XYZ file of C-alpha atoms in Angstrom:
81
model
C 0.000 0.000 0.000
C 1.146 3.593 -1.207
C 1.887 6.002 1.601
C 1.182 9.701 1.563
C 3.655 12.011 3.863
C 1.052 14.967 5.459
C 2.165 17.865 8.098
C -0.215 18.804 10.554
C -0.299 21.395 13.520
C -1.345 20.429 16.758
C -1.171 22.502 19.525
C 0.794 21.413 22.815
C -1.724 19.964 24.587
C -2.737 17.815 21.606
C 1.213 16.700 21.114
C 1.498 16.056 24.780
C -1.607 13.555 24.928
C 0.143 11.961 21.628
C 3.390 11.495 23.211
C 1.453 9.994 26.195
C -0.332 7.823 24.354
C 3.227 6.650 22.649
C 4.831 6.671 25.625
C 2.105 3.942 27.044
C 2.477 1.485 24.101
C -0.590 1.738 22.887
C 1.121 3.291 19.878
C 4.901 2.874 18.314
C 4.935 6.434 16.927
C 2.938 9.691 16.433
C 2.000 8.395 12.814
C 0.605 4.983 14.315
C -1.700 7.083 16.363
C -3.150 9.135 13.827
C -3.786 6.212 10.876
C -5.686 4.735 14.570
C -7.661 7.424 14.435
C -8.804 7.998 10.610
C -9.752 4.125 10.383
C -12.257 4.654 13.954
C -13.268 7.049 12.317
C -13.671 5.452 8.849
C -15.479 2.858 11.010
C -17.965 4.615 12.548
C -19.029 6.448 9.678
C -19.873 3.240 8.090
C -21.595 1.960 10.792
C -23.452 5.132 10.932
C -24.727 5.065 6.953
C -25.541 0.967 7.543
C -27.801 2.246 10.542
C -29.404 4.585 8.316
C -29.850 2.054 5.590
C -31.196 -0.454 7.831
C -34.002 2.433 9.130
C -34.570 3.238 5.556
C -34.980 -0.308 4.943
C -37.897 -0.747 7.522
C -40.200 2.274 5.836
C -41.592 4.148 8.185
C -42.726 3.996 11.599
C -46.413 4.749 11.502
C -45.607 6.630 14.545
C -46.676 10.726 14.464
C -44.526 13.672 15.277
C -47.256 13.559 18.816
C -46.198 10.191 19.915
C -42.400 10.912 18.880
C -42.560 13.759 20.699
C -44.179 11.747 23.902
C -42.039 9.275 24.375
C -38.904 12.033 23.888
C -40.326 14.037 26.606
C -41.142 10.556 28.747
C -37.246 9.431 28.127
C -35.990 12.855 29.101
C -37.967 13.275 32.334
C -37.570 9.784 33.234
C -33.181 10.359 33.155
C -33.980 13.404 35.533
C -34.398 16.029 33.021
């Protein structure tokens, strides 16, 4: 697989939490960490579009904007809201 060399600008908090995270293991280098991060991400915006597909998939709910509405307001009071 082809490689593409990129600069980016982070400030110093960012490059401190990157060094940490290198200097844990969890990653070899600074690279490692960021090619981590673009396939999570890659991930869950696939995941996201299959959700969607599978909702689009069903049709619709039959439910109304009222009872959508309902149960939103039930789920928010319920968590203390």
């Amino acid at each position: 697989m082809a490689t593409v060399r990129k600069t980016i600008t982070v400030t110093d908090a960012q490059d401190d939490w990157i060094k940490a995270q290198v200097a844990n293991g969890d990653f070899t280098n600074d690279s490692e960490y960021f090619r981590d991060l673009i396939r999570r991400d890659h991930e869950k915006e696939r995941a996201v579009k299959a959700a969607i597909d599978k909702g689009m998939a069903r049709g619709p709910s039959g439910c109304g904007v009222d009872a959508i509405w309902a149960e939103a307001e039930a789920r928010y009071l319920a968590s203390g809201g």
